[in-house]
Coordinates of C-alpha atoms in Angstrom, one line a residue:
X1 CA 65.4 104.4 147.9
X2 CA 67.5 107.5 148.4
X3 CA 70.6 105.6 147.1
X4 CA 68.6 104.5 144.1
X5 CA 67.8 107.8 143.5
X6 CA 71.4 109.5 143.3
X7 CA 72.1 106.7 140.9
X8 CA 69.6 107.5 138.6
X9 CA 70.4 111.3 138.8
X10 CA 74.4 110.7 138.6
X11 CA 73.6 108.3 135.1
X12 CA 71.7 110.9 133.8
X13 CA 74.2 113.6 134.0
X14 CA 76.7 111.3 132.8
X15 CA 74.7 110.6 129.5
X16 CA 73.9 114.6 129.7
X17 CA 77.7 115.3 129.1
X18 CA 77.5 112.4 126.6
X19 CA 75.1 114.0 124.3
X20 CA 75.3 117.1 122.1
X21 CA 75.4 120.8 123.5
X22 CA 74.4 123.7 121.3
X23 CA 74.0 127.0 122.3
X24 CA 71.7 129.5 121.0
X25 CA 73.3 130.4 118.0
X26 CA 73.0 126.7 117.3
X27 CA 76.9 126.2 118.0
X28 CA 78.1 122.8 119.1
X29 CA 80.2 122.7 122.3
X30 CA 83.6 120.7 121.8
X31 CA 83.2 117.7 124.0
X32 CA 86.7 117.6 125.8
X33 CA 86.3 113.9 127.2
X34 CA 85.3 112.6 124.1
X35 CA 88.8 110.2 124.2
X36 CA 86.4 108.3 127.5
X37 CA 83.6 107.5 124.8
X38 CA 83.5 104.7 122.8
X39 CA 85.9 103.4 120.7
X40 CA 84.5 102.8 117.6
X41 CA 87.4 102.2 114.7
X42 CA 91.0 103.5 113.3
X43 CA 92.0 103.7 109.4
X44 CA 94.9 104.2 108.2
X45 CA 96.0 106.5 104.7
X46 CA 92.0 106.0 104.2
X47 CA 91.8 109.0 101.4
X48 CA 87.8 109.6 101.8
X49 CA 87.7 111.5 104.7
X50 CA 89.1 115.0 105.8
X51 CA 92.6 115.9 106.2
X52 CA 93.8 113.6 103.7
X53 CA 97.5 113.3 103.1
X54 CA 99.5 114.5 100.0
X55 CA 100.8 111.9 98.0
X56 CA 104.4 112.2 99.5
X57 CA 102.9 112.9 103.0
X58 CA 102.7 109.6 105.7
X59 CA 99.7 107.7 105.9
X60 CA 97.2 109.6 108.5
X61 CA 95.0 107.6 111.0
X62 CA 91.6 108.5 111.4
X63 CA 90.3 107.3 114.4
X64 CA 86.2 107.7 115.3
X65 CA 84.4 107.8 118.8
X66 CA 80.7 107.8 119.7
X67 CA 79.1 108.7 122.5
X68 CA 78.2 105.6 124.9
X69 CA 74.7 106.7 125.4
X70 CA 74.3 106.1 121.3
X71 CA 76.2 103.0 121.6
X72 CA 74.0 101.5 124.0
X73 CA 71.3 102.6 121.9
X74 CA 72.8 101.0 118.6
X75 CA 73.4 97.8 120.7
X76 CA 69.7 97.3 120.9
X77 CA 68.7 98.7 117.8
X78 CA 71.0 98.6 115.2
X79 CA 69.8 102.2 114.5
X80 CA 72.0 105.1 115.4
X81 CA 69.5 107.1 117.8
X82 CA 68.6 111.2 117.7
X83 CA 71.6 112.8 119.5
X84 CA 74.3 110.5 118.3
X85 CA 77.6 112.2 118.5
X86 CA 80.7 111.3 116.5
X87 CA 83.8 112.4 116.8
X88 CA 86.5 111.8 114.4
X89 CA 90.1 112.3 115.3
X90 CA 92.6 112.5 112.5
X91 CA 96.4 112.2 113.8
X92 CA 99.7 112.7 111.8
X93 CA 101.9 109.5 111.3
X94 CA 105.2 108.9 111.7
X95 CA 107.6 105.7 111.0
X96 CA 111.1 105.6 112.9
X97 CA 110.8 106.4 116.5
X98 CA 112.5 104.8 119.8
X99 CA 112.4 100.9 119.2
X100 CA 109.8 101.0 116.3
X101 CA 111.3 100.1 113.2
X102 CA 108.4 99.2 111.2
X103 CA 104.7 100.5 110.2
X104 CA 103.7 103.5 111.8
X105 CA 102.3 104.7 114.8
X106 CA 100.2 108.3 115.8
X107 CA 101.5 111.3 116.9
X108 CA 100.0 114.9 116.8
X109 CA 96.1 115.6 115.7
X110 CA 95.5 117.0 112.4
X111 CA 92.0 117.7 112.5
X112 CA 89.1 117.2 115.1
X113 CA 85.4 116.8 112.9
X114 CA 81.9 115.8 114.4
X115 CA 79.2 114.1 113.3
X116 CA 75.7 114.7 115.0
X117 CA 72.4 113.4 114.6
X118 CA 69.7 116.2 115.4
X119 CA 67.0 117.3 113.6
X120 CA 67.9 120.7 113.5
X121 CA 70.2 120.2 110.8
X122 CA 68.9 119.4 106.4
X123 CA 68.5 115.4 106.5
X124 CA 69.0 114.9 110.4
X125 CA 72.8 115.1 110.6
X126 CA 75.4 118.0 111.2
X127 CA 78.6 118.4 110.1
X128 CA 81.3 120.1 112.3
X129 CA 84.5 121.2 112.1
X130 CA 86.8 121.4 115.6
X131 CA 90.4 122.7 115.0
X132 CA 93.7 120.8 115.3
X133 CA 96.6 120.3 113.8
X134 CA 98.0 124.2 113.3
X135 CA 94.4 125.4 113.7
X136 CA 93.7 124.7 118.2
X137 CA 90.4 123.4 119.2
X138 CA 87.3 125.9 119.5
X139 CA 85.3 125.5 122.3
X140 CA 81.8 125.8 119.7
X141 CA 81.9 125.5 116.0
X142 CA 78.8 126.0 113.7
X143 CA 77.7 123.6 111.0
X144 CA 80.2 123.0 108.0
X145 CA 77.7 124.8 105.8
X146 CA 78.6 124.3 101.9
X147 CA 81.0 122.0 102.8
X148 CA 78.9 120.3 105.4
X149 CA 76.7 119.8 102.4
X150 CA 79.3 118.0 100.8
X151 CA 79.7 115.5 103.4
X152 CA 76.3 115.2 103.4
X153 CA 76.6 114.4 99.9
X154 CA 78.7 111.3 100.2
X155 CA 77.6 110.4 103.7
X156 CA 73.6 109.7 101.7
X157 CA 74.8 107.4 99.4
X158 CA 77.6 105.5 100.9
X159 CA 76.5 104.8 104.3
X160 CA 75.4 101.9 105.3
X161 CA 73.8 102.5 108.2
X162 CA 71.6 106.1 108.1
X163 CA 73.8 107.6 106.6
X164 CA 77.1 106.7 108.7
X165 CA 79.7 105.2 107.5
X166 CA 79.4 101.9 109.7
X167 CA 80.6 99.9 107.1
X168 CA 84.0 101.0 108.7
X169 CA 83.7 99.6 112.1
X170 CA 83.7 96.5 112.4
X171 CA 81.7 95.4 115.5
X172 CA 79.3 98.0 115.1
X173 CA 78.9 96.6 111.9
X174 CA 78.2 93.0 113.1
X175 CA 75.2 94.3 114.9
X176 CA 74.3 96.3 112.2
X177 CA 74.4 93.1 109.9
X178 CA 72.4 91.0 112.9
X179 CA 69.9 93.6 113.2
X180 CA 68.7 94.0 109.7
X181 CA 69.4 96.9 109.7
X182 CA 72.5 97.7 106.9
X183 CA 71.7 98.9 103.5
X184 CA 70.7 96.4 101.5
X185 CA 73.0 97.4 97.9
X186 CA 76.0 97.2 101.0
X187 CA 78.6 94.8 99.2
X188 CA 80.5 93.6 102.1
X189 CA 84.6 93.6 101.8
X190 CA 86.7 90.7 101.0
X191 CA 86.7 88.1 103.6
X192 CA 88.9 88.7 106.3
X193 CA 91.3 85.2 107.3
X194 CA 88.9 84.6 110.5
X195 CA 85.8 84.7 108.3
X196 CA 87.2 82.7 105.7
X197 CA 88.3 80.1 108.4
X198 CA 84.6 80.2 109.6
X199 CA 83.1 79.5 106.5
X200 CA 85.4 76.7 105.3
X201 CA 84.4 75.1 109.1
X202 CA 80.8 75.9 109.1
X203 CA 80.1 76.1 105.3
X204 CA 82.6 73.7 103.4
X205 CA 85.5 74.3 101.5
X206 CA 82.8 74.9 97.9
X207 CA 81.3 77.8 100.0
X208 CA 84.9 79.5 100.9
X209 CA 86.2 78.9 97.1
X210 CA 82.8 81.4 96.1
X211 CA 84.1 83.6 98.7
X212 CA 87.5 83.8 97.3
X213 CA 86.2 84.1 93.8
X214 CA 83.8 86.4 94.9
X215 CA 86.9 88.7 96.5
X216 CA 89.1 88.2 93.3
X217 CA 86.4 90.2 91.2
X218 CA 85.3 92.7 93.9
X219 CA 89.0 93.1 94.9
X220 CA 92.0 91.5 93.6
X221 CA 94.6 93.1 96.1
X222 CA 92.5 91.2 99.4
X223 CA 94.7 90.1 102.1
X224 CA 92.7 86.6 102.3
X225 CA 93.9 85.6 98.0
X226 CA 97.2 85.8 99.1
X227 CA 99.5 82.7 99.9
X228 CA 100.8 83.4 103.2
X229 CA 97.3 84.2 104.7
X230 CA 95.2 81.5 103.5
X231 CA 98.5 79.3 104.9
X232 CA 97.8 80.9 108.2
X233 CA 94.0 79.6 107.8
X234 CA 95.3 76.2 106.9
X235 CA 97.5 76.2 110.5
X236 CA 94.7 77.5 112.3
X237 CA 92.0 74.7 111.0
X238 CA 94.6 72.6 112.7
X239 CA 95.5 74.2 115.7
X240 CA 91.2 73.8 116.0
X241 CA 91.6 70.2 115.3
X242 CA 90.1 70.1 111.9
X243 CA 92.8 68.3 110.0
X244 CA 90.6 67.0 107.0
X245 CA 90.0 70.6 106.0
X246 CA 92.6 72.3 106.7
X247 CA 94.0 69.4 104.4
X248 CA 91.1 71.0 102.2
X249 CA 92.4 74.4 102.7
X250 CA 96.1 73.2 102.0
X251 CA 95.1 71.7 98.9
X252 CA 93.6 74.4 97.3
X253 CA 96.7 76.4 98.1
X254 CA 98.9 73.8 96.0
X255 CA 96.4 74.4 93.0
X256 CA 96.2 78.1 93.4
X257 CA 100.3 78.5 93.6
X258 CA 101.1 75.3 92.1
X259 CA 105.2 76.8 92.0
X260 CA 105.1 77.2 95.8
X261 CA 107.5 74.6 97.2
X262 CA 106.1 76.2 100.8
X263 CA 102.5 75.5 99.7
X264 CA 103.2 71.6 99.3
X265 CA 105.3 71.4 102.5
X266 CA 102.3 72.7 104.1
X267 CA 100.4 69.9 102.9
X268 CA 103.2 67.1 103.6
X269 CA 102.6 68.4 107.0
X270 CA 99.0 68.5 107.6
X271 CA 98.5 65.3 105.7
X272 CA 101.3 63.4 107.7
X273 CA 99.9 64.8 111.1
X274 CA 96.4 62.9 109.8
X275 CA 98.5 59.9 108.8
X276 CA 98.3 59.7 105.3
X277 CA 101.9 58.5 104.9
X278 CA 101.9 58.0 101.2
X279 CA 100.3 61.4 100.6
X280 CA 102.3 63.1 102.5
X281 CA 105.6 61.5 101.1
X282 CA 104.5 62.6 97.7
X283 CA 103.8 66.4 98.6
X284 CA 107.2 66.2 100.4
X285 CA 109.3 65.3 97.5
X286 CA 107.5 67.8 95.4
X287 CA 108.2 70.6 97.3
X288 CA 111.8 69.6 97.0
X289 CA 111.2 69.7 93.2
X290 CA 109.8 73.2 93.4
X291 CA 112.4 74.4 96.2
X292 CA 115.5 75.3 94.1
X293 CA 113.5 77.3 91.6
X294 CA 111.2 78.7 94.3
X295 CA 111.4 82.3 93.7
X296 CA 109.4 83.9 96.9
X297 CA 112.0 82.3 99.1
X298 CA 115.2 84.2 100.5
X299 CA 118.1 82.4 100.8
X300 CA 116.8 81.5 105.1
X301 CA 113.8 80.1 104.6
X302 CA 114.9 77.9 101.5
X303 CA 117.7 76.8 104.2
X304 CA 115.1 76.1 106.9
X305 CA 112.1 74.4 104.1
X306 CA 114.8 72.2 103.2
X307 CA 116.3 71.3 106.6
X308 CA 112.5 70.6 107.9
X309 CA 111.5 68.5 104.3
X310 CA 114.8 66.2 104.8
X311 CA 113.5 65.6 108.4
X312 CA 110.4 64.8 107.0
X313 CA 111.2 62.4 104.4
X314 CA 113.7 61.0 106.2
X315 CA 110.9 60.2 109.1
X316 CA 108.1 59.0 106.1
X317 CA 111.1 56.9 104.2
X318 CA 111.9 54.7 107.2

């Protein structure tokens, strides 16, 4: 009993330091573990939050955490619960560094801003500003005050969750969705490769065609209309074992970039690993067709579709 009783009293301290201090001039108290909290999301150059870069500035990562105590809550609910604490990290980029050559990768914080649910504060919800970057932390801040009201201001409408922007963290935004609990005008994002893989599996190949056309009018620059991605999707239908629709998935490639000597190789491949000889004899010769005038090929990989569509037709010719 004794034992049970320290563990009850050492779990409530812990979600004690997990929650939201104010003093009595209704200051909050910087929360100096808040890295050990939950790990909600990173963006990258995203330009609607604070701290944004200048147009010749490197893209900044904006990185959010939440109090585990509200996370366990949210698990549950779906809701986020009275004394929810965010904190959002913004860090300076850079590019070239020791063996990176590529992308970019954090380095020093540019800004530290909260986000707390209390009831103390016009709609539930404070806005706080923390230091970093040339500015150091503060041990308390007050609430942003006009410019709180400002955040306030987008936070209302674009949130899809009360008022948060869940819609940017993507497993909290899974329970959201599972929970009934998102906003219902929310218009969900393009479909990412994974979810486009699951609906041609568990909806048929009509279904993902209304969820390609759906992303070429919401968003005509989404990862999943490219070539190279919905290839991907192709390979992993067969790595899963579903060789009819990733034959499917193939396919619809060839119509959507009917120049793409790589598209059609894709298919003499899939369809010659289901055995359809003739069909995939005919995709391989025309991606020999398409391969000398191929223009998204560099001189290597026109090399290496060549070398592997003479193997081919050399193996479906005999």
């Amino acid at each position: 009993m004794r034992r049970a009783l320290i563990g009850i009293l050492l779990e409530a301290v812990a979600c004690f330091g997990q929650q939201p201090v104010f003093n009595s001039a209704n200051e909050l108290q910087f929360p100096n573990d808040y890295r050990e909290w939950i790990y909600l999301a990173s963006g990258l150059g995203m330009t609607y939050g604070p701290a944004s870069p200048g147009p010749l500035e490197d893209p900044r990562f904006d990185t959010v955490f939440v109090n585990p105590s509200a996370w366990k809550a949210f698990r549950e609910t779906g809701k986020w619960p009275e004394g929810t604490f965010f904190i959002l990290e913004i860090r300076y980029s850079t590019s070239q560094g020791s063996i990176n050559k590529g992308g970019f990768y954090q380095t020093d914080v540019a800004a530290i801003e909260a986000h707390v649910k209390d009831k103390r504060f016009p709609g539930g919800w404070g806005f706080f500003t923390l230091g970093g970057g040339f500015a150091p932390s503060q041990a308390t801040a007050k609430e942003m005050g006009p410019r709180g009201a400002g955040c306030r201001n987008c936070h209302v409408p674009n949130g899809v969750v009360d008022s948060t922007f869940t819609q940017f963290y993507p497993t909290a935004l899974d329970i959201a969705t599972h929970k009934g609990t998102v906003n219902p005008d929310f218009k969900p994002p393009a479909p990412s490769p994974v979810a486009f893989m699951h609906t041609v599996q568990e909806k048929g190949l009509p279904a993902a065609q209304q969820a390609l056309a759906a992303a070429q009018a919401s968003d005509p620059k989404a990862a999943v209309l490219r070539e190279p991605v919905l290839n991907s999707v192709g390979y992993g239908l067969l790595q899963f074992g579903s060789k009819d629709k990733a034959i499917e998935v193939f396919q619809l490639i060839c119509e959507k970039f009917p120049q793409s000597a790589n598209a059609q190789d894709s298919l003499a491949e899939a369809l010659e690993g289901a055995g359809r000889k003739e069909e995939a004899l005919a995709a391989s010769r025309k991606a020999v067709v398409l391969l000398e005038n191929d223009k998204s090929l560099d001189d290597r990989r026109r090399a290496n579709l060549k070398q592997a569509l003479d193997e081919r037709l050399a193996r479906l010719q005999r």
